[in-house]
PDB file of C-alpha atoms and ligand atoms in Angstrom:
ATOM      1  CA  MET A1169      16.185  76.489  41.693  1.00  0.00           C
ATOM      2  CA  THR A1170      18.335  74.714  39.126  1.00  0.00           C
ATOM      3  CA  PRO A1171      17.607  71.023  38.655  1.00  0.00           C
ATOM      4  CA  ALA A1172      20.824  70.072  40.477  1.00  0.00           C
ATOM      5  CA  GLY A1173      19.629  72.048  43.499  1.00  0.00           C
ATOM      6  CA  LYS A1174      16.967  69.413  44.168  1.00  0.00           C
ATOM      7  CA  GLY A1175      19.682  66.822  44.833  1.00  0.00           C
ATOM      8  CA  GLY A1176      19.742  65.467  41.317  1.00  0.00           C
ATOM      9  CA  VAL A1177      19.050  66.178  37.686  1.00  0.00           C
ATOM     10  CA  PRO A1178      15.856  65.318  35.859  1.00  0.00           C
ATOM     11  CA  VAL A1179      16.396  62.480  33.395  1.00  0.00           C
ATOM     12  CA  TRP A1180      13.256  60.531  32.427  1.00  0.00           C
ATOM     13  CA  ASP A1181       9.986  62.412  32.047  1.00  0.00           C
ATOM     14  CA  LEU A1182       6.672  60.851  33.096  1.00  0.00           C
ATOM     15  CA  PRO A1183       5.741  59.603  29.580  1.00  0.00           C
ATOM     16  CA  ILE A1184       8.989  57.598  29.274  1.00  0.00           C
ATOM     17  CA  ARG A1185       8.583  56.129  32.746  1.00  0.00           C
ATOM     18  CA  LEU A1186       4.944  55.218  32.118  1.00  0.00           C
ATOM     19  CA  PHE A1187       5.922  53.749  28.738  1.00  0.00           C
ATOM     20  CA  HIS A1188       8.617  51.613  30.341  1.00  0.00           C
ATOM     21  CA  TRP A1189       6.695  50.165  33.254  1.00  0.00           C
ATOM     22  CA  LEU A1190       3.441  49.710  31.308  1.00  0.00           C
ATOM     23  CA  LEU A1191       5.464  47.840  28.671  1.00  0.00           C
ATOM     24  CA  VAL A1192       6.989  45.566  31.317  1.00  0.00           C
ATOM     25  CA  ALA A1193       3.529  44.826  32.797  1.00  0.00           C
ATOM     26  CA  ASP A1194       2.049  44.342  29.315  1.00  0.00           C
ATOM     27  CA  LEU A1195       4.754  41.853  28.349  1.00  0.00           C
ATOM     28  CA  ALA A1196       4.129  39.867  31.516  1.00  0.00           C
ATOM     29  CA  GLY A1197       0.438  39.766  30.584  1.00  0.00           C
ATOM     30  CA  LEU A1198       1.210  38.757  26.988  1.00  0.00           C
ATOM     31  CA  TRP A1199       3.384  35.908  28.170  1.00  0.00           C
ATOM     32  CA  TRP A1200       0.769  34.778  30.732  1.00  0.00           C
ATOM     33  CA  THR A1201      -2.165  34.907  28.298  1.00  0.00           C
ATOM     34  CA  ALA A1202      -0.179  33.002  25.661  1.00  0.00           C
ATOM     35  CA  ALA A1203       0.848  30.367  28.204  1.00  0.00           C
ATOM     36  CA  HIS A1204      -2.785  29.960  29.383  1.00  0.00           C
ATOM     37  CA  ASP A1205      -4.279  30.044  25.899  1.00  0.00           C
ATOM     38  CA  ASN A1206      -6.327  33.173  26.570  1.00  0.00           C
ATOM     39  CA  LEU A1207      -5.895  34.557  23.076  1.00  0.00           C
ATOM     40  CA  ALA A1208      -8.779  37.052  23.310  1.00  0.00           C
ATOM     41  CA  LEU A1209      -6.956  38.887  26.077  1.00  0.00           C
ATOM     42  CA  HIS A1210      -3.593  38.228  24.387  1.00  0.00           C
ATOM     43  CA  PHE A1211      -4.784  40.152  21.325  1.00  0.00           C
ATOM     44  CA  LYS A1212      -5.967  43.106  23.424  1.00  0.00           C
ATOM     45  CA  LEU A1213      -2.657  43.271  25.279  1.00  0.00           C
ATOM     46  CA  GLY A1214      -0.891  42.930  21.918  1.00  0.00           C
ATOM     47  CA  TYR A1215      -2.752  45.990  20.604  1.00  0.00           C
ATOM     48  CA  ALA A1216      -1.758  47.852  23.756  1.00  0.00           C
ATOM     49  CA  ALA A1217       1.882  46.883  23.098  1.00  0.00           C
ATOM     50  CA  LEU A1218       1.622  48.234  19.559  1.00  0.00           C
ATOM     51  CA  ALA A1219       0.146  51.512  20.841  1.00  0.00           C
ATOM     52  CA  LEU A1220       2.930  51.817  23.431  1.00  0.00           C
ATOM     53  CA  LEU A1221       5.612  51.151  20.809  1.00  0.00           C
ATOM     54  CA  LEU A1222       4.101  53.623  18.330  1.00  0.00           C
ATOM     55  CA  PHE A1223       3.945  56.217  21.086  1.00  0.00           C
ATOM     56  CA  ARG A1224       7.630  55.594  21.889  1.00  0.00           C
ATOM     57  CA  LEU A1225       8.570  56.082  18.224  1.00  0.00           C
ATOM     58  CA  PHE A1226       6.668  59.398  18.136  1.00  0.00           C
ATOM     59  CA  TRP A1227       8.228  60.432  21.447  1.00  0.00           C
ATOM     60  CA  GLY A1228      11.660  59.631  20.054  1.00  0.00           C
ATOM     61  CA  VAL A1229      11.130  62.351  17.463  1.00  0.00           C
ATOM     62  CA  MET A1230       8.782  64.854  19.115  1.00  0.00           C
ATOM     63  CA  GLY A1231       9.287  64.138  22.822  1.00  0.00           C
ATOM     64  CA  SER A1232      11.543  65.371  25.586  1.00  0.00           C
ATOM     65  CA  ASP A1233      15.247  65.903  25.019  1.00  0.00           C
ATOM     66  CA  GLN A1234      16.502  62.700  26.698  1.00  0.00           C
ATOM     67  CA  ALA A1235      13.884  60.599  24.868  1.00  0.00           C
ATOM     68  CA  ARG A1236      14.919  61.676  21.375  1.00  0.00           C
ATOM     69  CA  PHE A1237      16.688  59.162  19.152  1.00  0.00           C
ATOM     70  CA  ALA A1238      18.817  61.917  17.623  1.00  0.00           C
ATOM     71  CA  ARG A1239      20.150  62.734  21.076  1.00  0.00           C
ATOM     72  CA  PHE A1240      21.176  59.263  22.221  1.00  0.00           C
ATOM     73  CA  LEU A1241      22.087  57.361  19.040  1.00  0.00           C
ATOM     74  CA  LYS A1242      25.831  57.858  18.681  1.00  0.00           C
ATOM     75  CA  GLY A1243      28.453  56.552  16.261  1.00  0.00           C
ATOM     76  CA  PRO A1244      30.916  53.653  16.768  1.00  0.00           C
ATOM     77  CA  ALA A1245      33.605  55.851  18.347  1.00  0.00           C
ATOM     78  CA  ALA A1246      31.282  56.838  21.208  1.00  0.00           C
ATOM     79  CA  VAL A1247      30.178  53.213  21.671  1.00  0.00           C
ATOM     80  CA  LEU A1248      33.809  52.012  21.807  1.00  0.00           C
ATOM     81  CA  SER A1249      34.720  54.725  24.248  1.00  0.00           C
ATOM     82  CA  HIS A1250      31.813  53.692  26.491  1.00  0.00           C
ATOM     83  CA  LEU A1251      32.902  50.036  26.271  1.00  0.00           C
ATOM     84  CA  ARG A1252      36.412  51.070  27.343  1.00  0.00           C
ATOM     85  CA  HIS A1253      34.945  52.929  30.333  1.00  0.00           C
ATOM     86  CA  MET A1254      32.878  49.867  31.229  1.00  0.00           C
ATOM     87  CA  ALA A1255      35.928  47.603  31.140  1.00  0.00           C
ATOM     88  CA  SER A1256      38.118  49.890  33.224  1.00  0.00           C
ATOM     89  CA  PRO A1257      37.704  50.123  36.999  1.00  0.00           C
ATOM     90  CA  GLY A1258      35.941  53.000  38.681  1.00  0.00           C
ATOM     91  CA  PRO A1259      32.732  54.886  38.020  1.00  0.00           C
ATOM     92  CA  LEU A1260      31.513  55.939  34.583  1.00  0.00           C
ATOM     93  CA  PRO A1261      31.563  59.584  33.499  1.00  0.00           C
ATOM     94  CA  PRO A1262      28.309  61.323  34.572  1.00  0.00           C
ATOM     95  CA  GLN A1263      25.607  60.605  32.024  1.00  0.00           C
ATOM     96  CA  ARG A1264      22.212  62.164  31.690  1.00  0.00           C
ATOM     97  CA  GLY A1265      20.026  59.803  29.686  1.00  0.00           C
ATOM     98  CA  HIS A1266      21.062  56.723  27.724  1.00  0.00           C
ATOM     99  CA  ASN A1267      24.773  56.083  27.285  1.00  0.00           C
ATOM    100  CA  ALA A1268      26.184  55.354  23.808  1.00  0.00           C
ATOM    101  CA  LEU A1269      25.691  51.592  24.218  1.00  0.00           C
ATOM    102  CA  GLY A1270      22.328  51.815  26.000  1.00  0.00           C
ATOM    103  CA  GLY A1271      20.975  53.970  23.173  1.00  0.00           C
ATOM    104  CA  TRP A1272      21.467  51.152  20.675  1.00  0.00           C
ATOM    105  CA  ALA A1273      20.051  48.670  23.184  1.00  0.00           C
ATOM    106  CA  VAL A1274      16.837  50.724  23.118  1.00  0.00           C
ATOM    107  CA  VAL A1275      16.710  50.329  19.320  1.00  0.00           C
ATOM    108  CA  VAL A1276      17.214  46.560  19.601  1.00  0.00           C
ATOM    109  CA  LEU A1277      14.489  46.273  22.261  1.00  0.00           C
ATOM    110  CA  LEU A1278      12.027  48.321  20.208  1.00  0.00           C
ATOM    111  CA  LEU A1279      12.780  46.345  17.021  1.00  0.00           C
ATOM    112  CA  VAL A1280      12.342  42.892  18.554  1.00  0.00           C
ATOM    113  CA  LEU A1281       9.102  44.001  20.194  1.00  0.00           C
ATOM    114  CA  LEU A1282       7.778  45.509  16.951  1.00  0.00           C
ATOM    115  CA  ALA A1283       8.677  42.266  15.161  1.00  0.00           C
ATOM    116  CA  GLN A1284       6.691  40.352  17.784  1.00  0.00           C
ATOM    117  CA  VAL A1285       3.610  42.511  17.292  1.00  0.00           C
ATOM    118  CA  GLY A1286       4.036  42.418  13.507  1.00  0.00           C
ATOM    119  CA  THR A1287       4.190  38.615  13.347  1.00  0.00           C
ATOM    120  CA  GLY A1288       1.315  38.326  15.864  1.00  0.00           C
ATOM    121  CA  LEU A1289      -0.968  40.403  13.649  1.00  0.00           C
ATOM    122  CA  PHE A1290      -0.554  37.876  10.809  1.00  0.00           C
ATOM    123  CA  ALA A1291      -0.359  34.677  12.903  1.00  0.00           C
ATOM    124  CA  VAL A1292      -2.883  31.874  13.065  1.00  0.00           C
ATOM    125  CA  ASP A1293      -2.956  29.605  16.136  1.00  0.00           C
ATOM    126  CA  ASP A1294      -2.040  25.905  15.973  1.00  0.00           C
ATOM    127  CA  ASP A1295      -5.599  24.597  15.483  1.00  0.00           C
ATOM    128  CA  GLY A1296      -6.540  27.391  13.054  1.00  0.00           C
ATOM    129  CA  MET A1297      -9.357  28.634  15.359  1.00  0.00           C
ATOM    130  CA  GLU A1298      -7.928  32.052  16.180  1.00  0.00           C
ATOM    131  CA  GLU A1299      -5.973  34.405  14.019  1.00  0.00           C
ATOM    132  CA  GLY A1300      -4.488  37.876  14.172  1.00  0.00           C
ATOM    133  CA  PRO A1301      -6.550  40.621  12.475  1.00  0.00           C
ATOM    134  CA  LEU A1302      -4.362  40.680   9.357  1.00  0.00           C
ATOM    135  CA  ALA A1303      -4.022  36.899   8.909  1.00  0.00           C
ATOM    136  CA  HIS A1304      -6.949  36.784   6.465  1.00  0.00           C
ATOM    137  CA  ARG A1305      -5.017  39.094   4.157  1.00  0.00           C
ATOM    138  CA  VAL A1306      -2.273  36.517   3.603  1.00  0.00           C
ATOM    139  CA  GLY A1307      -2.398  32.841   2.671  1.00  0.00           C
ATOM    140  CA  ALA A1308      -2.569  30.013   5.209  1.00  0.00           C
ATOM    141  CA  SER A1309       1.100  29.132   4.798  1.00  0.00           C
ATOM    142  CA  ALA A1310       2.177  32.749   5.404  1.00  0.00           C
ATOM    143  CA  ALA A1311       0.010  32.858   8.559  1.00  0.00           C
ATOM    144  CA  LYS A1312       1.653  29.641   9.768  1.00  0.00           C
ATOM    145  CA  LEU A1313       5.069  31.106   9.028  1.00  0.00           C
ATOM    146  CA  ALA A1314       4.083  34.232  11.007  1.00  0.00           C
ATOM    147  CA  ARG A1315       3.170  31.943  13.905  1.00  0.00           C
ATOM    148  CA  ARG A1316       6.544  30.176  13.772  1.00  0.00           C
ATOM    149  CA  LEU A1317       8.341  33.530  13.649  1.00  0.00           C
ATOM    150  CA  HIS A1318       6.154  34.769  16.547  1.00  0.00           C
ATOM    151  CA  HIS A1319       7.327  31.782  18.618  1.00  0.00           C
ATOM    152  CA  ALA A1320      10.992  32.093  17.628  1.00  0.00           C
ATOM    153  CA  ASN A1321      11.107  35.854  18.135  1.00  0.00           C
ATOM    154  CA  PHE A1322       9.703  35.474  21.640  1.00  0.00           C
ATOM    155  CA  SER A1323      12.808  33.437  22.539  1.00  0.00           C
ATOM    156  CA  LEU A1324      14.891  36.296  21.161  1.00  0.00           C
ATOM    157  CA  ILE A1325      12.904  38.789  23.282  1.00  0.00           C
ATOM    158  CA  GLN A1326      13.628  36.726  26.398  1.00  0.00           C
ATOM    159  CA  ILE A1327      17.362  36.828  25.638  1.00  0.00           C
ATOM    160  CA  VAL A1328      17.370  40.578  24.884  1.00  0.00           C
ATOM    161  CA  VAL A1329      15.395  41.368  28.060  1.00  0.00           C
ATOM    162  CA  ALA A1330      17.707  39.138  30.133  1.00  0.00           C
ATOM    163  CA  VAL A1331      20.739  41.018  28.760  1.00  0.00           C
ATOM    164  CA  HIS A1332      18.952  44.335  29.435  1.00  0.00           C
ATOM    165  CA  VAL A1333      18.278  43.487  33.081  1.00  0.00           C
ATOM    166  CA  ALA A1334      21.798  42.027  33.468  1.00  0.00           C
ATOM    167  CA  ALA A1335      23.239  45.297  32.134  1.00  0.00           C
ATOM    168  CA  VAL A1336      21.193  47.323  34.630  1.00  0.00           C
ATOM    169  CA  LEU A1337      22.485  45.044  37.438  1.00  0.00           C
ATOM    170  CA  PHE A1338      26.065  45.389  36.137  1.00  0.00           C
ATOM    171  CA  TYR A1339      25.843  49.183  36.414  1.00  0.00           C
ATOM    172  CA  LEU A1340      24.397  48.851  39.905  1.00  0.00           C
ATOM    173  CA  VAL A1341      26.806  46.287  41.331  1.00  0.00           C
ATOM    174  CA  VAL A1342      30.056  46.905  39.442  1.00  0.00           C
ATOM    175  CA  LYS A1343      29.795  50.571  38.495  1.00  0.00           C
ATOM    176  CA  ARG A1344      27.791  51.609  41.564  1.00  0.00           C
ATOM    177  CA  GLU A1345      25.353  53.467  39.367  1.00  0.00           C
ATOM    178  CA  ASN A1346      21.649  53.084  40.094  1.00  0.00           C
ATOM    179  CA  LEU A1347      19.778  53.387  36.784  1.00  0.00           C
ATOM    180  CA  VAL A1348      16.526  52.004  38.175  1.00  0.00           C
ATOM    181  CA  ARG A1349      15.773  54.907  40.514  1.00  0.00           C
ATOM    182  CA  PRO A1350      15.687  57.452  37.662  1.00  0.00           C
ATOM    183  CA  MET A1351      13.406  55.127  35.682  1.00  0.00           C
ATOM    184  CA  VAL A1352      11.055  55.195  38.712  1.00  0.00           C
ATOM    185  CA  THR A1353      11.340  58.766  40.014  1.00  0.00           C
ATOM    186  CA  GLY A1354      12.616  60.545  36.891  1.00  0.00           C
ATOM    187  CA  TRP A1355      15.595  62.029  38.770  1.00  0.00           C
ATOM    188  CA  LYS A1356      19.223  60.980  38.898  1.00  0.00           C
ATOM    189  CA  ARG A1357      21.811  61.918  41.506  1.00  0.00           C
ATOM    190  CA  LEU A1358      24.705  63.505  39.641  1.00  0.00           C
ATOM    191  CA  THR A1359      27.510  65.550  41.076  1.00  0.00           C
ATOM    192  CA  PHE A1360      27.022  68.592  38.874  1.00  0.00           C
ATOM    193  CA  LEU A1361      27.012  71.839  40.777  1.00  0.00           C
ATOM    194  CA  PRO A1362      24.073  74.203  40.230  1.00  0.00           C
ATOM    195  CA  GLY A1363      24.513  76.078  36.961  1.00  0.00           C
ATOM    196  CA  GLU A1364      27.365  73.821  35.894  1.00  0.00           C
ATOM    197  CA  GLY A1365      27.614  71.047  33.355  1.00  0.00           C
ATOM    198  CA  GLU A1366      24.545  69.433  31.872  1.00  0.00           C
ATOM    199  CA  ALA A1367      22.493  70.062  35.002  1.00  0.00           C
ATOM    200  CA  GLY A1368      22.441  73.729  34.154  1.00  0.00           C
ATOM    201  CA  VAL A1369      20.592  73.300  30.879  1.00  0.00           C
ATOM    202  CA  GLY A1370      17.100  72.732  32.360  1.00  0.00           C
ATOM    203  CA  HIS A1371      15.151  69.515  32.351  1.00  0.00           C
ATOM    204  CA  GLY A1372      14.261  69.429  28.654  1.00  0.00           C
ATOM    205  CA  TRP A1373      10.873  67.839  29.401  1.00  0.00           C
ATOM    206  CA  VAL A1374       8.110  68.955  27.070  1.00  0.00           C
ATOM    207  CA  PRO A1375       4.540  69.585  28.358  1.00  0.00           C
ATOM    208  CA  LEU A1376       2.457  66.515  29.151  1.00  0.00           C
ATOM    209  CA  TRP A1377      -0.380  67.506  26.808  1.00  0.00           C
ATOM    210  CA  ARG A1378       1.918  66.699  23.895  1.00  0.00           C
ATOM    211  CA  ALA A1379       2.401  63.170  25.236  1.00  0.00           C
ATOM    212  CA  GLY A1380      -1.375  62.866  25.683  1.00  0.00           C
ATOM    213  CA  LEU A1381      -1.952  63.938  22.099  1.00  0.00           C
ATOM    214  CA  LEU A1382       0.659  61.538  20.692  1.00  0.00           C
ATOM    215  CA  ALA A1383      -0.673  58.684  22.860  1.00  0.00           C
ATOM    216  CA  ALA A1384      -4.173  59.390  21.491  1.00  0.00           C
ATOM    217  CA  VAL A1385      -2.841  59.339  17.914  1.00  0.00           C
ATOM    218  CA  ALA A1386      -1.034  56.025  18.603  1.00  0.00           C
ATOM    219  CA  ALA A1387      -4.183  54.499  20.135  1.00  0.00           C
ATOM    220  CA  GLY A1388      -6.281  55.829  17.242  1.00  0.00           C
ATOM    221  CA  LEU A1389      -3.976  54.259  14.665  1.00  0.00           C
ATOM    222  CA  VAL A1390      -4.145  50.889  16.418  1.00  0.00           C
ATOM    223  CA  ALA A1391      -7.935  51.100  16.721  1.00  0.00           C
ATOM    224  CA  GLY A1392      -8.098  51.947  13.007  1.00  0.00           C
ATOM    225  CA  LEU A1393      -5.938  48.943  12.182  1.00  0.00           C
ATOM    226  CA  VAL A1394      -8.147  46.601  14.190  1.00  0.00           C
ATOM    227  CA  VAL A1395     -11.432  47.996  12.845  1.00  0.00           C
ATOM    228  CA  PHE A1396     -10.425  48.267   9.180  1.00  0.00           C
ATOM    229  CA  ALA A1397      -8.116  45.229   9.012  1.00  0.00           C
TER     230      ALA A1397
HETATM  231  C1  LIG B1290       9.837  43.068  29.810  1.00  0.00           C
HETATM  232  C2  LIG B1290      10.909  43.567  30.302  1.00  0.00           C
HETATM  233  C3  LIG B1290      11.527  44.896  29.866  1.00  0.00           C
HETATM  234  C4  LIG B1290      11.479  45.562  28.688  1.00  0.00           C
HETATM  235  C5  LIG B1290      10.787  45.145  27.393  1.00  0.00           C
HETATM  236  C6  LIG B1290      12.240  46.787  28.856  1.00  0.00           C
HETATM  237  C7  LIG B1290      12.429  47.737  27.874  1.00  0.00           C
HETATM  238  C8  LIG B1290      13.129  48.915  28.021  1.00  0.00           C
HETATM  239  C9  LIG B1290      13.241  49.953  27.036  1.00  0.00           C
HETATM  240  C10 LIG B1290      12.576  49.930  25.654  1.00  0.00           C
HETATM  241  C11 LIG B1290      14.020  50.926  27.569  1.00  0.00           C
HETATM  242  C12 LIG B1290      14.389  52.245  26.908  1.00  0.00           C
HETATM  243  C13 LIG B1290      13.595  53.355  27.535  1.00  0.00           C
HETATM  244  C14 LIG B1290      13.314  54.437  26.538  1.00  0.00           C
HETATM  245  O1  LIG B1290      14.175  55.273  26.238  1.00  0.00           O
HETATM  246  O2  LIG B1290      12.202  54.415  26.002  1.00  0.00           O
HETATM  247  C15 LIG B1290      14.420  50.520  28.883  1.00  0.00           C
HETATM  248  C16 LIG B1290      15.216  51.250  29.741  1.00  0.00           C
HETATM  249  C17 LIG B1290      15.474  50.900  31.036  1.00  0.00           C
HETATM  250  N1  LIG B1290      14.995  49.774  31.701  1.00  0.00           N
HETATM  251 FE1  LIG B1290      13.896  48.308  30.901  1.00  0.00          FE
HETATM  252  N2  LIG B1290      12.731  46.839  30.138  1.00  0.00           N
HETATM  253  C18 LIG B1290      12.312  45.702  30.784  1.00  0.00           C
HETATM  254  C19 LIG B1290      12.553  45.353  32.082  1.00  0.00           C
HETATM  255  C20 LIG B1290      13.262  46.115  32.970  1.00  0.00           C
HETATM  256  C21 LIG B1290      13.473  45.782  34.363  1.00  0.00           C
HETATM  257  C22 LIG B1290      12.923  44.529  35.054  1.00  0.00           C
HETATM  258  C23 LIG B1290      14.229  46.790  34.887  1.00  0.00           C
HETATM  259  C24 LIG B1290      14.743  46.917  36.307  1.00  0.00           C
HETATM  260  C25 LIG B1290      15.546  46.083  36.831  1.00  0.00           C
HETATM  261  C26 LIG B1290      14.494  47.744  33.839  1.00  0.00           C
HETATM  262  C27 LIG B1290      15.225  48.888  33.979  1.00  0.00           C
HETATM  263  C28 LIG B1290      15.464  49.803  32.989  1.00  0.00           C
HETATM  264  C29 LIG B1290      16.270  50.992  33.173  1.00  0.00           C
HETATM  265  C30 LIG B1290      16.970  51.386  34.464  1.00  0.00           C
HETATM  266  C31 LIG B1290      16.289  51.664  31.962  1.00  0.00           C
HETATM  267  C32 LIG B1290      17.057  52.967  31.656  1.00  0.00           C
HETATM  268  C33 LIG B1290      18.445  52.595  31.230  1.00  0.00           C
HETATM  269  C34 LIG B1290      19.312  53.829  31.070  1.00  0.00           C
HETATM  270  O3  LIG B1290      19.476  54.557  32.049  1.00  0.00           O
HETATM  271  O4  LIG B1290      19.792  54.037  29.949  1.00  0.00           O
HETATM  272  N3  LIG B1290      13.893  47.304  32.688  1.00  0.00           N
HETATM  273  N4  LIG B1290      13.853  49.284  29.143  1.00  0.00           N
HETATM  274  C1  LIG B1291       4.967  42.229  22.116  1.00  0.00           C
HETATM  275  C2  LIG B1291       3.803  41.638  21.905  1.00  0.00           C
HETATM  276  C3  LIG B1291       3.560  40.143  21.963  1.00  0.00           C
HETATM  277  C4  LIG B1291       4.193  39.172  22.684  1.00  0.00           C
HETATM  278  C5  LIG B1291       5.347  39.323  23.657  1.00  0.00           C
HETATM  279  C6  LIG B1291       3.565  37.907  22.344  1.00  0.00           C
HETATM  280  C7  LIG B1291       3.915  36.673  22.866  1.00  0.00           C
HETATM  281  C8  LIG B1291       3.373  35.466  22.499  1.00  0.00           C
HETATM  282  C9  LIG B1291       3.779  34.182  22.990  1.00  0.00           C
HETATM  283  C10 LIG B1291       4.877  33.952  24.023  1.00  0.00           C
HETATM  284  C11 LIG B1291       3.016  33.233  22.385  1.00  0.00           C
HETATM  285  C12 LIG B1291       3.071  31.722  22.603  1.00  0.00           C
HETATM  286  C13 LIG B1291       4.110  31.175  21.735  1.00  0.00           C
HETATM  287  C14 LIG B1291       4.371  29.731  22.033  1.00  0.00           C
HETATM  288  O1  LIG B1291       3.409  28.998  22.318  1.00  0.00           O
HETATM  289  O2  LIG B1291       5.523  29.353  21.962  1.00  0.00           O
HETATM  290  C15 LIG B1291       2.103  33.920  21.519  1.00  0.00           C
HETATM  291  C16 LIG B1291       1.145  33.294  20.743  1.00  0.00           C
HETATM  292  C17 LIG B1291       0.276  33.956  19.895  1.00  0.00           C
HETATM  293  N1  LIG B1291       0.210  35.321  19.704  1.00  0.00           N
HETATM  294 FE1  LIG B1291       1.367  36.718  20.588  1.00  0.00          FE
HETATM  295  N2  LIG B1291       2.570  38.131  21.442  1.00  0.00           N
HETATM  296  C18 LIG B1291       2.527  39.490  21.191  1.00  0.00           C
HETATM  297  C19 LIG B1291       1.651  40.152  20.351  1.00  0.00           C
HETATM  298  C20 LIG B1291       0.670  39.546  19.614  1.00  0.00           C
HETATM  299  C21 LIG B1291      -0.287  40.249  18.767  1.00  0.00           C
HETATM  300  C22 LIG B1291      -0.337  41.761  18.544  1.00  0.00           C
HETATM  301  C23 LIG B1291      -1.080  39.313  18.215  1.00  0.00           C
HETATM  302  C24 LIG B1291      -2.249  39.479  17.286  1.00  0.00           C
HETATM  303  C25 LIG B1291      -3.129  40.449  17.404  1.00  0.00           C
HETATM  304  C26 LIG B1291      -0.618  38.018  18.689  1.00  0.00           C
HETATM  305  C27 LIG B1291      -1.165  36.803  18.311  1.00  0.00           C
HETATM  306  C28 LIG B1291      -0.766  35.573  18.755  1.00  0.00           C
HETATM  307  C29 LIG B1291      -1.343  34.316  18.296  1.00  0.00           C
HETATM  308  C30 LIG B1291      -2.448  34.136  17.245  1.00  0.00           C
HETATM  309  C31 LIG B1291      -0.693  33.309  19.026  1.00  0.00           C
HETATM  310  C32 LIG B1291      -1.045  31.814  18.981  1.00  0.00           C
HETATM  311  C33 LIG B1291      -0.070  30.958  18.418  1.00  0.00           C
HETATM  312  C34 LIG B1291      -0.385  29.498  18.740  1.00  0.00           C
HETATM  313  O3  LIG B1291      -1.485  29.152  19.167  1.00  0.00           O
HETATM  314  O4  LIG B1291       0.506  28.738  18.562  1.00  0.00           O
HETATM  315  N3  LIG B1291       0.431  38.194  19.555  1.00  0.00           N
HETATM  316  N4  LIG B1291       2.333  35.271  21.601  1.00  0.00           N
END
């Protein structure tokens, strides 16, 4: 059976979906632990965030078709054309994977999150009792600066995530396109006929063992950083 024959086309493989929803849960935990001054757990969740982000970078190069940066990062002409489609009434052209604007939104999300982890690793807390594993490698003033940047960047993260969720709602309400279901089930309802259009090219998902291997490498790198910091 072609993918379209199942009533949809496969879009997000399991590793991307796990990455996404684990990241959302992890961020909630990071916010909660910071707000309740549980820095021991905050650090652990921070390491998990770093492992997730490293995995996503690997998957963007060696992962499934739709996950690859080279596939969804397009030039300004494609972004402008997508913006024009967004501004005009009616549904968007069928899209399997990130659209030209969403692709760059992924880059922004990954960068602000990496910046948060990066500053956290060097930050010292306000009373100087707790510090990230790399804080001892820089002077006290640099660690304090890292802390200030960690605070400021979290405000930026809140704005970027709010825009992200607002964009998903915009597609749902205005464009009548449900992006959330594919991020949960992996499949998207598109009107391609079997054997036609993009649906005919197969799902492009690579075997799960590769994701397992890359996740283990990401976790190993983070463990190495913590142990040898
Ligand atoms: C802490 C909050 C969140 C963060 C950091 C976040 C981050 C991300 C990232 C990095 C991606 C890109 C996926 C990839 O290619 O790896 C993404 C995609 C997506 N996210 Fe989120 N997300 C958050 C919350 C949410 C929520 C609450 C929803 C549901 C309402 C949501 C729905 C989606 C959807 C539908 C996509 C796929 C968009 C598309 O089809 O191009 N996200 N998100
Ligand atoms: C994406 C990952 C992360 C997020 C979203 C995050 C978020 C936060 C937030 C919201 C705060 C409180 C800021 C405030 O009081 O205004 C905080 C504090 C802190 N974070 Fe993170 N964090 C992350 C990763 C890390 C990592 C990896 C480390 C170090 C291993 C770290 C170390 C710290 C430290 C030391 C503080 C204490 C600052 C203080 O007491 O003022 N964070 N973090």
